[in-house]
Coordinates of C-alpha atoms in Angstrom, one line a residue:
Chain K
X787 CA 66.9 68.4 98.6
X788 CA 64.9 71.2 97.2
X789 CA 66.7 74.1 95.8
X790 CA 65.1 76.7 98.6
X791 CA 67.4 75.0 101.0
X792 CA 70.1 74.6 98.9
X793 CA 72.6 77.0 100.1
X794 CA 72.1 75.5 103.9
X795 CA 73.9 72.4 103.2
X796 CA 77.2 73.7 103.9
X797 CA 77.2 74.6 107.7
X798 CA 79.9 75.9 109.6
X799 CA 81.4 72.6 110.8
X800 CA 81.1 71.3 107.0
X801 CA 83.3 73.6 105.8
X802 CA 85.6 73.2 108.6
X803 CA 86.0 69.7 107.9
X804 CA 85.5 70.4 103.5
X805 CA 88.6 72.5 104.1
X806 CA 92.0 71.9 102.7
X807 CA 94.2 71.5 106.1
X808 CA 96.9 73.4 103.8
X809 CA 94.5 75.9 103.7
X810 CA 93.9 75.7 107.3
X811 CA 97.7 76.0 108.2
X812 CA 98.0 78.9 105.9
X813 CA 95.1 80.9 107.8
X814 CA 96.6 80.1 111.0
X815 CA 100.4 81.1 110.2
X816 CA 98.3 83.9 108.4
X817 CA 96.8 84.7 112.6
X818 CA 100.1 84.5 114.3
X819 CA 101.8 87.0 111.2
X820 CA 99.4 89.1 112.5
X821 CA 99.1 88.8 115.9
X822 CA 103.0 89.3 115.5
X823 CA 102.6 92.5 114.0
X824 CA 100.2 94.0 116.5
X825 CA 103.1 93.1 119.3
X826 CA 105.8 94.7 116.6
X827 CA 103.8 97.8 116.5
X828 CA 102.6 98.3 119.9
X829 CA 106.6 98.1 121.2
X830 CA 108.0 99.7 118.6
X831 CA 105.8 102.2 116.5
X832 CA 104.8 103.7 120.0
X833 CA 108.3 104.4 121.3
X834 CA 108.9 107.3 122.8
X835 CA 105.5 109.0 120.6
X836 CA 103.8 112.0 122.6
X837 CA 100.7 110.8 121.5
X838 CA 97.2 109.9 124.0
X839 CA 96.9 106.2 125.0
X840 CA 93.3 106.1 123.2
X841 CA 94.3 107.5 119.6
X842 CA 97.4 105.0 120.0
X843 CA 95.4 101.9 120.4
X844 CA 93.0 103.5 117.9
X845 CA 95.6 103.1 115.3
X846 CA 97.0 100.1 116.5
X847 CA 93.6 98.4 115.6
X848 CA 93.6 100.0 112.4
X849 CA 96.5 98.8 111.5
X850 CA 96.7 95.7 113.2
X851 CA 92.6 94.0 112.7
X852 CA 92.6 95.1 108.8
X853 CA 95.4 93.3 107.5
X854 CA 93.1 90.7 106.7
X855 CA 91.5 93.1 104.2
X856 CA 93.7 95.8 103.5
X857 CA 96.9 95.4 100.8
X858 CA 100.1 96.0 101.2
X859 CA 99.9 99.6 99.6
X860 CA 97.1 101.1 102.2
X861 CA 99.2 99.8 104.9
X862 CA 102.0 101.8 103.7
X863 CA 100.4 104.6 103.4
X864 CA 98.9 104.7 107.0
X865 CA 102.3 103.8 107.8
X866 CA 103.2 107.1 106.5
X867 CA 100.9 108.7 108.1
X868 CA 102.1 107.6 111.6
X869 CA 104.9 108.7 110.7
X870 CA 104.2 112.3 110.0
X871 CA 102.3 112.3 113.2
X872 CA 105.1 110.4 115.3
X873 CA 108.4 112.1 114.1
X874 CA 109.6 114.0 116.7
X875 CA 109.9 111.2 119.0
X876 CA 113.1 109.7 121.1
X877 CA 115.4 108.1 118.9
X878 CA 116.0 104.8 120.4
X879 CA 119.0 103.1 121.2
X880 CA 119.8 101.6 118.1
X881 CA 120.2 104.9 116.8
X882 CA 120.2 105.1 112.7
X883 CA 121.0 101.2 112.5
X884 CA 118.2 100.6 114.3
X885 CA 115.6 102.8 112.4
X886 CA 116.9 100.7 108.9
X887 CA 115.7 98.0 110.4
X888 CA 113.0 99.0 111.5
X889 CA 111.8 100.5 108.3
X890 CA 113.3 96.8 106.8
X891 CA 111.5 94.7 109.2
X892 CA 108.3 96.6 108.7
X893 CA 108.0 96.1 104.8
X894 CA 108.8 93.3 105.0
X895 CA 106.2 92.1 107.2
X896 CA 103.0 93.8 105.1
X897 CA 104.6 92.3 102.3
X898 CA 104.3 88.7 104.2
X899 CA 101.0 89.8 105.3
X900 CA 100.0 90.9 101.9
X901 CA 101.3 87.8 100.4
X902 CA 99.6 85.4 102.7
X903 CA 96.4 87.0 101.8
X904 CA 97.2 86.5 98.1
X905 CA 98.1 82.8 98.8
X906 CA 95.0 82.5 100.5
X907 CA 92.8 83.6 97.6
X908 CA 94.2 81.7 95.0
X909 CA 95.5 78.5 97.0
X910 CA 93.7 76.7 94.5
X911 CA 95.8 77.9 91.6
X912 CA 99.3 78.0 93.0
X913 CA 102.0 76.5 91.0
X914 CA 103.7 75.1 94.4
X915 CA 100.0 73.2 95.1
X916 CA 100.1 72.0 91.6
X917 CA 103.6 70.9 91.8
X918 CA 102.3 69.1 95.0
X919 CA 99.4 67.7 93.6
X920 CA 101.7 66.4 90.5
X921 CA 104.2 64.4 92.9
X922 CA 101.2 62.9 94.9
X923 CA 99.5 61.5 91.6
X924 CA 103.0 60.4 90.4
X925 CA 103.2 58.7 93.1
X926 CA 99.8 57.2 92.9
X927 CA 99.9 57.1 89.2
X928 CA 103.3 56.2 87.6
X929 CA 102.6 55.5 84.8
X930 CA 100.6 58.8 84.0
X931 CA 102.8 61.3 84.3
X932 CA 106.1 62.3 82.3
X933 CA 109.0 64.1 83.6
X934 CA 108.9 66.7 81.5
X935 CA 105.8 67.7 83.6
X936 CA 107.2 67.8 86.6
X937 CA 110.1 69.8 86.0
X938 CA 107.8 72.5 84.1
X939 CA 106.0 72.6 87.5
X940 CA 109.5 72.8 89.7
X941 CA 110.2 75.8 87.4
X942 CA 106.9 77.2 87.6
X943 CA 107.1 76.6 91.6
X944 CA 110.5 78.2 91.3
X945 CA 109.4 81.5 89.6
X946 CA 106.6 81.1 92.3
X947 CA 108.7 81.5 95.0
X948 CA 111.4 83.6 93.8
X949 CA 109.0 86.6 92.4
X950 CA 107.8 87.7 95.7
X951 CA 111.5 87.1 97.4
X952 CA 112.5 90.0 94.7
X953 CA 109.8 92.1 95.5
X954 CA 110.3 92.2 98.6
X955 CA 114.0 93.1 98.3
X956 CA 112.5 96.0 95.9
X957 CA 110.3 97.2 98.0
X958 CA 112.8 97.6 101.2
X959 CA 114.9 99.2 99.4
X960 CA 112.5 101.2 97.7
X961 CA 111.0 101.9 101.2
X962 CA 114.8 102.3 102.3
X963 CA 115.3 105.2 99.8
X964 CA 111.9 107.1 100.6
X965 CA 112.7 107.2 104.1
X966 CA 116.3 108.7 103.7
X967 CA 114.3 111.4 102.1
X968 CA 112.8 112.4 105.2
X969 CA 115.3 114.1 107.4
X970 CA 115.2 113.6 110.9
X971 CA 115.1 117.6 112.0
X972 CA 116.3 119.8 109.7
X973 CA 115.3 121.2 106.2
X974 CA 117.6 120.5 103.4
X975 CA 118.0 124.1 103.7
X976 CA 119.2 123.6 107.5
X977 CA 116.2 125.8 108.6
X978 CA 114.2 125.0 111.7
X979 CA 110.6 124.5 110.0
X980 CA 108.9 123.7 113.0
X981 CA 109.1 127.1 113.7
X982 CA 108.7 129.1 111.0
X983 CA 106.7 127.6 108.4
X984 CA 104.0 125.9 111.6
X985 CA 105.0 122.5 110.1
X986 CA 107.0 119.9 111.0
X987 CA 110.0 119.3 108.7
X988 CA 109.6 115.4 108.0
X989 CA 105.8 116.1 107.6
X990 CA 106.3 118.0 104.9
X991 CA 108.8 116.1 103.3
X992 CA 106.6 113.1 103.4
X993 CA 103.9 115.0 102.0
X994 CA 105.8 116.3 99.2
X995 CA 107.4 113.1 98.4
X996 CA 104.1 111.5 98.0
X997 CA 102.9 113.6 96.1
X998 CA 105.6 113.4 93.6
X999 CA 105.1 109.8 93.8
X1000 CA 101.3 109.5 93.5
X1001 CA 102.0 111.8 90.0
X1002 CA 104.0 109.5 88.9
X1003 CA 101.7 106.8 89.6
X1004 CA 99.1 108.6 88.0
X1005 CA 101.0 109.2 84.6
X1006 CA 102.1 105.2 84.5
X1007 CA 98.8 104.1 85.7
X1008 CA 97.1 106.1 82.8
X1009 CA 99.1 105.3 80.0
X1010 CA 99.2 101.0 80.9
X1011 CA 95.5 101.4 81.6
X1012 CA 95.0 103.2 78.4
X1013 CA 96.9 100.8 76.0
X1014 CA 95.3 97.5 78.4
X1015 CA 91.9 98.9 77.7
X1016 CA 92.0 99.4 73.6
X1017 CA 92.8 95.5 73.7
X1018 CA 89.3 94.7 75.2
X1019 CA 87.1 91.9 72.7
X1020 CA 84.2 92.9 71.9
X1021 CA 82.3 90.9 73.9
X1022 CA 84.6 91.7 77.4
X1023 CA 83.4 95.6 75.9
X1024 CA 79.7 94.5 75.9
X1025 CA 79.8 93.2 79.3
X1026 CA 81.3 96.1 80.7
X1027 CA 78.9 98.9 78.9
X1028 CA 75.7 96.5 80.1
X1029 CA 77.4 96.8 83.4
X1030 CA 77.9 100.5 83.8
X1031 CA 74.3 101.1 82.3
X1032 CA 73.1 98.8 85.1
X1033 CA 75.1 100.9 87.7
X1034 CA 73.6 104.2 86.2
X1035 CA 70.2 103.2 85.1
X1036 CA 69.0 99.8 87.8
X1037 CA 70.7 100.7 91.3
X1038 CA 68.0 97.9 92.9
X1039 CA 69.1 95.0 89.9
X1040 CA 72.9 95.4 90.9
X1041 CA 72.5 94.8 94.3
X1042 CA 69.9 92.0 93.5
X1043 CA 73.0 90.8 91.1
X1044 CA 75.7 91.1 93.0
X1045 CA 74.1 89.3 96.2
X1046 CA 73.0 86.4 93.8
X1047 CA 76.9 86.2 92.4
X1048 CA 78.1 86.4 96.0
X1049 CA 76.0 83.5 97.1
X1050 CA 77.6 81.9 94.0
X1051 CA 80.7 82.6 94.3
X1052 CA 80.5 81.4 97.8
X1053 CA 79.0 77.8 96.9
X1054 CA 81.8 77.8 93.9
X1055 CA 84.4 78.0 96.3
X1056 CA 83.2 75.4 98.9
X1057 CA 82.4 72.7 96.4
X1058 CA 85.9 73.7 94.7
X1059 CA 87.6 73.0 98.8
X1060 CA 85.4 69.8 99.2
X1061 CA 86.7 68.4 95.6
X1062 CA 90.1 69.3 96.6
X1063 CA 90.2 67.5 99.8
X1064 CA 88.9 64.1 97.7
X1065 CA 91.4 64.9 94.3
X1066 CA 92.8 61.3 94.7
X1067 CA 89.7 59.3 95.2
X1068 CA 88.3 61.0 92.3
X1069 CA 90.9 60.0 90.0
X1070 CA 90.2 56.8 90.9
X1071 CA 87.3 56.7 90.3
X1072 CA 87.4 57.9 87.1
X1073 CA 89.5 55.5 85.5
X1074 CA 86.8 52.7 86.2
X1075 CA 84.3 55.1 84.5
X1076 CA 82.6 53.6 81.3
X1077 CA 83.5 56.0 78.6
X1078 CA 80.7 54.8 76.2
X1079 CA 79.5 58.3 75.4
Chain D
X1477 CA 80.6 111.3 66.3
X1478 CA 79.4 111.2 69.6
X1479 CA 81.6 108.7 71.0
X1480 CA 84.6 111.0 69.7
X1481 CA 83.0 113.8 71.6
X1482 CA 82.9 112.0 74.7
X1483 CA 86.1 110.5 74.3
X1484 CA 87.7 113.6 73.7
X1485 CA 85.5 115.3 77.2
X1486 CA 87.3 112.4 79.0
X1487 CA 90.6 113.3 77.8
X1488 CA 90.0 117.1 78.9
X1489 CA 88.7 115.9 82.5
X1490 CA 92.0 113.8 82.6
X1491 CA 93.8 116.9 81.8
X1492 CA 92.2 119.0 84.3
X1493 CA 92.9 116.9 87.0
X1494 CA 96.4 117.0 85.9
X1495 CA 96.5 119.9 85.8
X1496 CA 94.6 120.4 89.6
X1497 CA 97.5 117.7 90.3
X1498 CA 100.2 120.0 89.5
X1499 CA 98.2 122.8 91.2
X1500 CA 98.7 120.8 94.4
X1501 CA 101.7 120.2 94.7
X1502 CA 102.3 123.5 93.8
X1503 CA 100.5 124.6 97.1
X1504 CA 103.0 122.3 99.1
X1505 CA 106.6 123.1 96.8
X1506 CA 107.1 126.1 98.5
X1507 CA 108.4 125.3 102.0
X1508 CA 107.7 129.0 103.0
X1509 CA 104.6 128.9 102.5
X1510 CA 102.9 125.0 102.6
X1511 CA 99.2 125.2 102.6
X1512 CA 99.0 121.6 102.8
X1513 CA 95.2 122.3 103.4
X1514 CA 94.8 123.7 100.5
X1515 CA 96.9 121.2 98.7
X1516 CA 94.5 118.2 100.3
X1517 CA 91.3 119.5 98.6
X1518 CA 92.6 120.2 95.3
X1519 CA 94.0 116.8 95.0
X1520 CA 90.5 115.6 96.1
X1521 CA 88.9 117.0 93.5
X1522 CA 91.7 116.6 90.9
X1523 CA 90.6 112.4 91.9
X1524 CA 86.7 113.2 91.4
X1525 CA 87.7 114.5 87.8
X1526 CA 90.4 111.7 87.1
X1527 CA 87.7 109.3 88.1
X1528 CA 85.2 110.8 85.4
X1529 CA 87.1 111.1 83.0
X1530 CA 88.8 107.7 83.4
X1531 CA 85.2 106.6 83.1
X1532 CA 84.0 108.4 80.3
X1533 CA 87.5 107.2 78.5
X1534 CA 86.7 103.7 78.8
X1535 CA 83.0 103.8 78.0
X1536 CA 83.6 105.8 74.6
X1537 CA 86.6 103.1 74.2
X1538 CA 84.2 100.0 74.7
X1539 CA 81.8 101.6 73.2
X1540 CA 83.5 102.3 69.7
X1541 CA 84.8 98.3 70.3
X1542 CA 81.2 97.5 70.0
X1543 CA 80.0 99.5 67.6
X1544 CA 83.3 98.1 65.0
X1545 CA 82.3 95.0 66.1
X1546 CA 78.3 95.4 65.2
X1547 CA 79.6 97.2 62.0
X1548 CA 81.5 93.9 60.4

């Protein structure tokens, strides 16, 4: 096969059938997450909201056909932003118990959403797939593997799992704090704000409080960037000073470069999912190679 | 000497913005009178200035990595 038609030998229905079915049940508990959310948002966000029927499925498909792309943090933030729109609404039935978990239920599901994406990405280099991969060669291959190996990945699969469990925890009750912030009519001066300061009370609490919080983000991001970047090689400095001089000075060679690494990129991963699928074979193969050279 | 100058206009445009930064919130602080309008394109261009002078930081950074490098 000559190298013009190279990148057509992976089809549609090849990498359908070159894909990991792991993979495959990821993306489709990935679809119903989703879809999930959309239904979580649509009865709930929307409840009791004086808002027009268009601008609410407007958002609704913001929210709901980006989580693919979007992380975690975005999605809060628009979040927030319904939220200044949507706050003088009818409290429902669950009265404050019900808006904790609603605020719990909702970070917690962009956190599974952001997650899944995450696991999706870098499938290939997760400690649970490894630890998976391990016990199916030990099965294979006895005699190969030690024990020590496979309790280094149980702990790695461990830490694996356990990290994001925390993180969520933090961030609901980080998201739990914020939102106690944000009273549900009044001032912390007791004043009615709507009125006289032509702003509604929460909005401007949310405001403020992100604000305070983006400055803080700012300060931290600045000084870890700062002492990250004086660690740089000299060769990862090289690459990244050819690279901004060909973003100032050759607009037309980036985009030639970074189409050309795409394409790469793309190949990389299919041949990465079609060696995957064939790990075991391989191995066997391998140990009836000739290792003359 | 020139990568100390341009190190050192990053560091001022990171202080500006700061300081546009604090200016914003500023704007908002007062609940009598929140010009959150006002506050929005401050902080816009407090990120256009952060964003330069980020940049201008980390090429004078990799730059001087580089040049120590060249030097030995």
């Amino acid at each position: 096969m000559s190298s013009s038609t190279r990148p057509k030998q992976f089809s549609f229905s090849d990498r359908i059938t070159a894909a990991n079915p792991e993979v495959q049940v990821m993306k489709a508990a990935n679809l119903l997450l989703i879809m999930f959310c959309g239904w979580f948002f649509l009865t709930f966000l929307y409840s009791g909201a004086v808002l027009n029927l268009s601008l609410k499925f407007f958002f609704l498909a913001i929210l709901v056909l980006t989580l693919r792309r979007w992380t975690g943090a975005l999605l809060m933030a628009l979040l927030q932003i319904h939220l200044f729109f949507l706050e003088p609404r009818v409290v429902g039935s669950g009265g404050a118990g019900g808006e904790v978990v609603w605020v719990v239920a909702t970070v917690l599901l962009i956190m599974a959403v952001s997650r899944f994406r995450t696991l999706q990405e870098k499938d290939e280099h997760s400690t649970v797939r490894r630890l998976l991969s391990s016990l199916n060669a030990r099965t294979v291959n006895t005699h190969e593997r030690d024990a020590s190996a496979l309790s280094r990945h149980s702990f790695a699969a461990f830490v694996t799992v356990g990290r994001p469990v925390l993180l969520l925890i933090a961030c609901a009750v980080l998201a739990l704090d914020l939102m106690s912030l944000v009273p549900p009519d009044r001032t912390i001066t007791g004043l009615n704000t709507i009125r006289e300061f032509r702003l509604r009370p929460s909005g401007y609490r949310v405001i403020m409080s992100g604000l305070l919080l983006f400055s803080a983000f700012i300060l931290g991001w600045l000084v870890i960037n700062e002492v990250v970047w004086r660690r740089l090689s000299p060769s990862q400095a090289g690459i990244y000073l050819r690279s901004v001089s060909v973003k100032w000075l050759h607009r037309d060679l980036r985009m030639l470069t970074k189409r050309r690494l795409k394409m790469r990129r793309r190949t990389a991963r299919h041949t990465e999912h079609s060696s995957t699928t064939t790990i075991p074979n391989d191995r066997a193969e391998t140990k009836h190679v000739p290792t003359d050279s | 000497m020139f990568l100390l100058i341009r190190e050192t206009a990053g560091w001022l445009l990171v202080l500006a913005s700061l300081y546009l930064v604090r200016m914003g919130i500023g704007y908002v602080s007062n609940p009598d009178e929140a010009r959150v309008v006002e506050a929005a394109v401050v902080m816009f261009a407090a990120m256009g200035l952060l964003r330069a002078g980020i940049l201008l930081v980390r090429i004078s950074t990799a730059a001087r990595i580089c040049h120590r490098e060249q030097q030995q």
